CSV table of C-alpha atoms in Angstrom, one decimal:
chain,number,residue,atom,x,y,z
A,289,MET,CA,139.6,96.6,136.1
A,290,ASP,CA,141.0,93.5,134.5
A,291,ARG,CA,138.8,90.4,135.0
A,292,LYS,CA,140.3,87.0,135.7
A,293,ILE,CA,139.2,84.7,132.9
A,294,SER,CA,138.7,81.0,133.7
A,295,GLU,CA,140.9,78.4,132.4
A,296,PRO,CA,140.2,74.6,132.4
A,297,ARG,CA,142.0,74.3,135.8
A,298,HIS,CA,139.9,77.0,137.3
A,299,PRO,CA,136.3,76.2,138.2
A,300,VAL,CA,133.4,78.7,138.3
A,301,LEU,CA,131.6,78.8,141.7
A,302,VAL,CA,127.8,78.7,141.9
A,303,THR,CA,126.0,79.4,145.2
A,304,GLY,CA,122.4,78.4,145.7
A,305,SER,CA,122.9,75.5,143.2
A,306,SER,CA,119.9,73.5,144.6
A,307,GLY,CA,117.5,76.4,144.0
A,308,HIS,CA,115.5,77.0,140.9
A,309,VAL,CA,117.9,79.5,139.2
A,310,GLY,CA,121.1,77.8,140.5
A,311,ALA,CA,120.1,74.3,139.4
A,312,ASN,CA,119.3,75.5,135.9
A,313,LEU,CA,122.5,77.5,135.7
A,314,VAL,CA,124.7,74.6,136.8
A,315,ARG,CA,123.2,72.4,134.1
A,316,ARG,CA,123.7,75.0,131.4
A,317,LEU,CA,127.4,75.6,132.5
A,318,LEU,CA,128.1,71.9,132.4
A,319,ASP,CA,126.4,71.5,129.0
A,320,ASP,CA,128.7,74.3,127.8
A,321,GLY,CA,131.8,72.5,129.1
A,322,VAL,CA,132.5,74.7,132.0
A,323,ARG,CA,134.1,73.3,135.1
A,324,VAL,CA,131.7,74.0,138.0
A,325,ARG,CA,132.1,74.0,141.8
A,326,VAL,CA,129.0,74.3,143.8
A,327,LEU,CA,128.7,75.7,147.3
A,328,SER,CA,125.9,74.1,149.4
A,329,ARG,CA,125.1,73.4,153.0
A,330,ARG,CA,125.3,69.7,154.1
A,331,GLU,CA,122.0,69.9,155.9
A,332,SER,CA,120.1,71.3,152.9
A,333,GLY,CA,118.3,69.2,150.3
A,334,ASN,CA,120.8,68.8,147.5
A,335,GLU,CA,118.8,66.5,145.2
A,336,ALA,CA,119.3,69.0,142.4
A,337,LEU,CA,123.0,68.0,142.3
A,338,ASP,CA,122.6,64.2,142.2
A,339,GLY,CA,124.5,62.7,139.3
A,340,LEU,CA,126.1,65.9,138.2
A,341,ASP,CA,129.9,66.1,137.5
A,342,VAL,CA,130.6,69.0,139.8
A,343,GLU,CA,133.0,69.8,142.6
A,344,ARG,CA,131.3,70.2,145.9
A,345,ALA,CA,132.2,72.7,148.7
A,346,HIS,CA,130.1,72.6,151.8
A,347,ALA,CA,129.7,75.9,153.6
A,348,ASP,CA,127.1,78.3,154.9
A,349,ILE,CA,127.6,81.7,153.3
A,350,ARG,CA,126.9,83.3,156.8
A,351,ASP,CA,130.3,81.8,157.7
A,352,LEU,CA,133.0,84.1,156.1
A,353,ASP,CA,135.9,81.7,156.7
A,354,ALA,CA,134.1,78.7,155.2
A,355,THR,CA,133.0,80.8,152.3
A,356,ARG,CA,136.5,82.0,151.7
A,357,ARG,CA,137.8,78.4,151.6
A,358,ALA,CA,135.1,77.4,149.2
A,359,LEU,CA,136.2,80.1,146.7
A,360,GLU,CA,139.9,79.3,146.7
A,361,GLY,CA,141.1,78.6,143.2
A,362,CYS,CA,137.8,79.8,141.5
A,363,ALA,CA,137.6,82.2,138.6
A,364,GLY,CA,134.1,83.6,138.4
A,365,VAL,CA,131.3,83.4,140.9
A,366,TYR,CA,127.5,83.2,140.3
A,367,HIS,CA,125.9,84.1,143.6
A,368,CYS,CA,122.3,82.7,143.3
A,369,ALA,CA,121.8,81.7,147.0
A,370,ALA,CA,119.0,83.5,148.8
A,371,MET,CA,116.3,82.8,151.3
A,372,VAL,CA,113.0,83.6,149.4
A,373,SER,CA,109.9,84.5,151.4
A,374,THR,CA,106.6,86.3,150.9
A,375,ILE,CA,105.6,86.4,154.6
A,376,ASP,CA,106.3,89.0,157.3
A,377,GLY,CA,107.2,86.2,159.7
A,378,ASN,CA,108.4,86.5,163.3
A,379,ARG,CA,111.5,88.1,164.6
A,380,ALA,CA,113.6,85.0,164.1
A,381,HIS,CA,112.4,84.7,160.5
A,382,ARG,CA,113.3,88.3,159.7
A,383,ARG,CA,116.7,87.9,161.2
A,384,GLU,CA,117.4,84.8,159.2
A,385,LEU,CA,116.4,86.6,156.0
A,386,PHE,CA,118.8,89.4,156.8
A,387,GLU,CA,121.7,87.2,157.7
A,388,CYS,CA,121.2,84.8,154.7
A,389,ASN,CA,120.6,87.4,152.0
A,390,VAL,CA,122.4,90.5,153.2
A,391,LEU,CA,125.3,89.3,155.3
A,392,GLY,CA,125.6,86.2,153.1
A,393,THR,CA,126.1,88.4,150.0
A,394,ARG,CA,128.6,90.6,151.9
A,395,ASN,CA,130.6,87.5,152.8
A,396,VAL,CA,130.6,86.1,149.2
A,397,LEU,CA,131.8,89.4,147.8
A,398,GLN,CA,134.5,89.8,150.5
A,399,ALA,CA,135.6,86.2,149.9
A,400,ALA,CA,135.8,86.7,146.2
A,401,ARG,CA,137.9,89.8,146.7
A,402,GLU,CA,140.3,88.1,149.1
A,403,THR,CA,140.7,85.0,146.9
A,404,GLY,CA,141.0,86.8,143.6
A,405,ALA,CA,138.0,84.9,142.2
A,406,GLY,CA,137.2,87.6,139.6
A,407,ARG,CA,133.8,88.8,138.6
A,408,VAL,CA,130.7,88.0,140.8
A,409,VAL,CA,127.3,87.9,139.2
A,410,VAL,CA,124.7,88.3,141.9
A,411,THR,CA,121.0,87.3,141.4
A,412,GLY,CA,118.8,90.2,142.2
A,413,SER,CA,115.0,90.5,142.5
A,414,PHE,CA,112.5,92.5,140.5
A,415,SER,CA,110.7,93.2,143.8
A,416,ALA,CA,113.7,95.4,144.7
A,417,VAL,CA,113.2,97.5,141.6
A,418,GLY,CA,111.2,100.7,141.9
A,419,TYR,CA,108.0,101.6,140.0
A,420,ASP,CA,106.0,104.6,138.9
A,421,LEU,CA,104.1,105.6,142.1
A,422,ASP,CA,101.2,107.0,140.0
A,423,ASP,CA,101.0,103.9,137.7
A,424,PRO,CA,102.7,100.8,139.2
A,425,SER,CA,101.7,98.8,136.1
A,426,ALA,CA,104.0,101.0,133.9
A,427,PRO,CA,107.2,99.1,132.9
A,428,SER,CA,110.0,99.5,135.5
A,429,ASP,CA,113.6,99.8,134.5
A,430,GLU,CA,116.9,99.6,136.4
A,431,SER,CA,117.0,103.4,137.1
A,432,MET,CA,113.8,103.4,139.3
A,433,PRO,CA,114.6,103.6,143.0
A,434,PHE,CA,112.8,101.3,145.5
A,435,TYR,CA,110.0,103.0,147.3
A,436,PRO,CA,110.2,102.2,151.1
A,437,MET,CA,107.3,104.4,152.3
A,438,GLU,CA,104.6,101.8,152.1
A,439,ARG,CA,104.3,98.3,153.5
A,440,THR,CA,106.8,95.9,151.9
A,441,MET,CA,107.9,92.4,152.6
A,442,PRO,CA,111.0,91.7,154.6
A,443,TYR,CA,112.3,89.7,151.6
A,444,GLU,CA,111.9,92.8,149.3
A,445,ARG,CA,113.8,94.9,151.8
A,446,SER,CA,116.6,92.3,152.1
A,447,LYS,CA,117.1,92.2,148.4
A,448,VAL,CA,117.4,96.0,148.3
A,449,LEU,CA,120.1,95.7,150.8
A,450,VAL,CA,121.7,93.0,148.7
A,451,GLU,CA,122.0,95.5,145.9
A,452,HIS,CA,123.5,98.0,148.3
A,453,GLU,CA,126.2,95.5,149.3
A,454,CYS,CA,127.0,95.0,145.5
A,455,LEU,CA,127.2,98.7,144.9
A,456,ARG,CA,129.4,99.2,148.0
A,457,ALA,CA,131.7,96.5,146.7
A,458,ALA,CA,131.8,98.1,143.2
A,459,ALA,CA,132.6,101.5,144.8
A,460,ILE,CA,135.9,100.0,146.2
A,461,GLY,CA,136.7,98.5,142.8
A,462,GLN,CA,135.2,95.0,142.9
A,463,ASP,CA,133.9,93.5,139.6
A,464,VAL,CA,130.3,92.8,140.4
A,465,VAL,CA,127.1,92.7,138.2
A,466,ILE,CA,123.5,92.2,139.3
A,467,ALA,CA,121.2,89.9,137.2
A,468,THR,CA,117.7,91.0,138.3
A,469,CYS,CA,115.3,88.1,138.2
A,470,CYS,CA,111.5,88.1,137.8
A,471,ALA,CA,109.2,85.2,138.7
A,472,VAL,CA,110.9,82.1,137.4
A,473,VAL,CA,109.0,79.4,135.4
A,474,GLY,CA,110.7,76.2,134.1
A,475,GLY,CA,112.2,72.8,134.9
A,476,ALA,CA,114.9,71.7,137.4
A,477,ASP,CA,112.7,73.0,140.1
A,478,TYR,CA,113.7,70.5,142.8
A,479,LEU,CA,112.7,72.3,146.1
A,480,PRO,CA,110.2,73.3,144.5
A,481,SER,CA,109.5,77.0,144.1
A,482,ARG,CA,106.1,78.6,144.9
A,483,LEU,CA,105.2,78.6,141.2
A,484,GLY,CA,106.2,74.9,141.0
A,485,ARG,CA,104.1,74.0,144.0
A,486,THR,CA,101.2,75.9,142.5
A,487,LEU,CA,101.5,74.1,139.2
A,488,CYS,CA,101.5,70.7,141.0
A,489,ASP,CA,98.5,71.8,143.1
A,490,TYR,CA,96.7,72.8,139.8
A,491,ALA,CA,97.5,69.5,138.0
A,492,ASN,CA,96.5,67.5,141.1
A,493,GLY,CA,93.1,69.2,141.2
A,494,LYS,CA,93.7,71.1,144.4
A,495,LEU,CA,93.3,74.7,143.0
A,496,HIS,CA,89.6,75.6,143.0
A,497,ALA,CA,89.8,79.4,142.8
A,498,TYR,CA,92.2,82.2,142.1
A,499,VAL,CA,93.0,85.8,142.7
A,500,ASP,CA,93.7,87.7,139.5
A,501,GLY,CA,96.5,90.0,139.0
A,502,GLY,CA,99.7,90.0,137.0
A,503,PHE,CA,103.5,90.0,137.1
A,504,ALA,CA,106.6,89.8,135.0
A,505,PHE,CA,107.7,86.2,134.5
A,506,VAL,CA,111.0,84.9,133.2
A,507,ALA,CA,111.7,81.4,131.7
A,508,ALA,CA,114.4,79.5,133.6
A,509,ARG,CA,116.4,79.3,130.4
A,510,ASP,CA,116.2,83.1,130.0
A,511,ILE,CA,117.4,84.0,133.4
A,512,VAL,CA,120.3,81.5,133.0
A,513,ALA,CA,121.2,83.2,129.7
A,514,GLY,CA,121.0,86.5,131.5
A,515,HIS,CA,123.5,85.4,134.1
A,516,LEU,CA,125.9,84.2,131.4
A,517,LEU,CA,125.5,87.5,129.5
A,518,CYS,CA,126.2,89.5,132.7
A,519,MET,CA,129.3,87.4,133.4
A,520,ARG,CA,130.8,88.1,129.9
A,521,HIS,CA,129.4,91.4,128.8
A,522,GLY,CA,127.8,93.2,131.8
A,523,ARG,CA,129.3,96.5,133.0
A,524,SER,CA,130.7,96.3,136.5
A,525,GLY,CA,128.5,98.0,139.1
A,526,GLU,CA,125.4,97.8,136.9
A,527,LYS,CA,122.2,95.8,137.2
A,528,TYR,CA,120.2,94.3,134.3
A,529,ILE,CA,116.5,93.2,134.4
A,530,PHE,CA,115.6,89.8,132.8
A,531,ALA,CA,112.0,89.0,132.0
A,532,SER,CA,110.3,86.9,129.3
A,533,GLU,CA,106.7,88.0,129.3
A,534,TYR,CA,104.1,89.8,131.4
A,535,LYS,CA,101.2,87.5,132.3
A,536,THR,CA,98.1,87.7,134.3
A,537,ILE,CA,97.2,84.9,136.7
A,538,SER,CA,94.3,84.1,134.3
A,539,ASP,CA,96.8,83.8,131.5
A,540,ILE,CA,99.0,81.4,133.5
A,541,LEU,CA,95.9,79.3,134.3
A,542,ASP,CA,95.2,79.1,130.6
A,543,LEU,CA,98.7,77.8,130.0
A,544,TYR,CA,98.3,75.3,132.9
A,545,GLU,CA,95.1,74.0,131.4
A,546,GLU,CA,96.8,73.7,128.0
A,547,ALA,CA,99.8,71.8,129.5
A,548,THR,CA,97.9,69.5,131.9
A,549,GLY,CA,94.5,68.9,130.3
A,550,ILE,CA,92.9,69.8,133.6
A,551,PRO,CA,90.1,72.4,133.3
A,552,ARG,CA,91.1,75.7,134.9
A,553,PRO,CA,89.1,77.1,137.9
A,554,HIS,CA,86.7,80.0,136.9
A,555,ARG,CA,85.9,81.2,140.4
A,556,ARG,CA,87.8,84.4,141.0
A,557,ILE,CA,88.1,85.8,144.5
A,558,PRO,CA,88.1,89.6,144.6
A,559,ALA,CA,91.6,90.7,145.6
A,560,PRO,CA,90.4,93.0,148.5
A,561,ILE,CA,88.5,90.0,150.1
A,562,MET,CA,91.5,87.7,149.7
A,563,TYR,CA,93.8,90.3,151.0
A,564,ALA,CA,91.8,90.7,154.2
A,565,PHE,CA,91.6,87.0,154.7
A,566,SER,CA,95.3,86.5,154.1
A,567,GLU,CA,96.2,89.2,156.7
A,568,VAL,CA,94.5,87.2,159.4
A,569,ALA,CA,95.7,83.8,158.2
A,570,SER,CA,99.3,84.9,157.7
A,571,PHE,CA,99.4,86.6,161.1
A,572,TYR,CA,98.3,83.4,162.8
A,573,LEU,CA,100.4,81.0,160.8
A,574,SER,CA,103.6,83.1,160.9
A,575,ARG,CA,103.5,83.2,164.7
A,576,PHE,CA,102.1,79.8,165.6
A,577,HIS,CA,103.0,77.6,162.7
A,578,PRO,CA,106.0,79.3,161.0
A,579,ASN,CA,106.9,76.2,158.9
A,580,PHE,CA,103.4,75.9,157.3
A,581,PRO,CA,103.6,76.8,153.6
A,582,GLN,CA,101.5,79.8,152.9
A,583,ARG,CA,100.2,80.1,149.3
A,584,PHE,CA,98.5,83.5,149.3
A,585,THR,CA,100.2,86.0,151.6
A,586,PRO,CA,99.5,89.7,151.9
A,587,GLY,CA,102.8,90.5,150.2
A,588,ALA,CA,102.1,88.2,147.3
A,589,ILE,CA,98.6,89.6,146.7
A,590,ARG,CA,99.9,93.1,146.9
A,591,LEU,CA,102.5,92.4,144.1
A,592,LEU,CA,99.8,90.7,142.0
A,593,LYS,CA,97.5,93.7,142.4
A,594,MET,CA,100.2,96.1,141.2
A,595,ARG,CA,100.4,94.2,137.9
A,596,ARG,CA,104.1,95.1,137.5
A,597,ARG,CA,105.8,95.0,134.1
A,598,ALA,CA,109.5,94.9,133.4
A,599,ASN,CA,111.4,97.1,130.9
A,600,ILE,CA,114.2,94.9,129.5
A,601,ASP,CA,115.6,97.4,127.0
A,602,LYS,CA,118.9,97.7,128.8
A,603,ALA,CA,119.6,94.0,128.7
A,604,ARG,CA,118.5,93.8,125.1
A,605,GLN,CA,120.7,96.7,124.0
A,606,GLU,CA,123.8,96.2,126.1
A,607,LEU,CA,123.9,92.4,126.3
A,608,GLY,CA,122.0,91.2,123.3
A,609,TYR,CA,119.4,89.5,125.5
A,610,ARG,CA,116.6,87.8,123.6
A,611,PRO,CA,113.8,86.3,125.7
A,612,THR,CA,111.9,83.2,124.8
A,613,SER,CA,108.3,82.2,125.7
A,614,ILE,CA,106.5,81.5,129.0
A,615,ARG,CA,104.3,78.9,127.2
A,616,ALA,CA,107.3,76.7,126.6
A,617,ALA,CA,108.6,77.3,130.1
A,618,VAL,CA,105.3,76.1,131.6
A,619,ARG,CA,105.4,73.0,129.5
A,620,GLU,CA,109.0,72.4,130.6
A,621,ALA,CA,108.0,72.9,134.3
A,622,TYR,CA,105.0,70.5,133.9
A,623,ALA,CA,107.2,67.8,132.2
A,624,PHE,CA,109.7,68.1,135.0
A,625,HIS,CA,107.2,67.7,137.8
A,626,TYR,CA,105.4,64.9,136.0
A,627,GLY,CA,108.6,63.1,135.5
A,628,ARG,CA,109.3,63.3,139.3
A,629,ASN,CA,105.9,61.8,140.0
A,630,ALA,CA,104.7,64.9,141.7
A,631,ILE,CA,101.6,64.8,139.5
A,632,ARG,CA,99.3,62.1,140.9
A,633,ASN,CA,96.0,63.1,139.3
A,634,PRO,CA,95.1,60.3,136.8
A,635,ASP,CA,93.2,62.8,134.8
A,636,ALA,CA,96.3,64.9,134.1
A,637,ARG,CA,97.7,64.0,130.7
A,638,PRO,CA,101.3,63.1,130.1
A,639,PRO,CA,103.4,66.1,129.0
A,640,SER,CA,103.8,66.7,125.3
A,641,PRO,CA,107.3,67.3,123.8
A,642,VAL,CA,108.5,70.8,124.3
A,643,PRO,CA,109.6,72.4,121.1
A,644,ALA,CA,113.2,73.7,121.1
A,645,ALA,CA,113.4,77.3,122.0
A,646,SER,CA,114.6,79.8,119.5
A,647,PRO,CA,118.3,80.5,119.8
A,648,PRO,CA,119.3,83.2,122.3
A,649,GLY,CA,121.3,85.1,119.8
A,650,PRO,CA,125.0,85.7,119.1
A,651,ALA,CA,125.8,87.5,122.3
A,652,ALA,CA,124.3,84.7,124.4
A,653,ASP,CA,126.1,82.1,122.3
A,654,GLU,CA,129.4,83.8,123.0
A,655,ALA,CA,128.6,84.1,126.7
A,656,ALA,CA,127.9,80.4,126.9
A,657,ARG,CA,131.2,79.3,125.5
A,658,PRO,CA,133.6,77.8,128.0
A,659,MET,CA,135.6,80.7,129.4
A,660,ALA,CA,138.9,79.2,128.4
A,661,ASP,CA,137.7,79.3,124.7
A,662,ARG,CA,137.0,83.1,124.8
A,663,PRO,CA,139.4,85.9,124.0
A,664,ALA,CA,140.5,87.8,127.1
């Protein structure tokens, strides 16, 4: 299938441009000279877009007609918008997850087809990737099916259905690629993300204990590079996992201490005890205080206990993906939050300069070039 290549008069559309991945992606595209149109809701916090030279289209992706109008004249779509949650929530919460993530993705794909917008790169989630049932800590790759026979979070299930929408679209000939994202660490975290809030809590002296475990983390710059590589080099109908490094929570706390100068907590709460406590707390908060931010939910603790690792061989071999370091990403995240005055602890030291990351390699360099400058 021939893919529509952007020219200077054709913008690239980014959904979810106020979120962590979207905000970093928009900045990278602008730095590379790409014309960008962002799709956002008027009622959402759009601080991430302040001062940026972007076209703005206001629409809710649950509204197909409004989404179709937003995509008119675009050539290339990055669909980063998603509702992220680690709670079971109530009935209304679960329905909102389904409508935003699943129906929203269906609408973006349909609107892209009907407007001739070309390739759509959809942000996927590592939580929707399967794992070795006998050893969940063994590295997971794109071929492993999601296991639905145990308790999973509504968010995880919604992202599996997002992939189904992408594959359904690919089956009828649409050009779509899935960029699978692990836990993101880095700057331009305006909302902020759960990891961003945790870093701020740590630097402000509010984190006194932790539950150990581990997960695959990805630097913001790396997941952005992954999206660009998917747009230019990915095979339609395929998904690619992007991770930087596996880290335990203890490892992350060491990096927080290094960046902030605040001593890390050494009190570790056994996961089974924290899991039991979180079940009670989350049940109560989800039903009676649904807007209260929950840090340690049963779903989050379950994922940490699994110590899941990511196999990124496919992205390396097919796309030329070359990850950078989580240490640098933590320092970038701290510098960002410190610069926004989110760090109020006088004992937290000013951020040190972040060394430039190693270049992402020839394939990523080619993917980052403005699309009008690339051969068709």
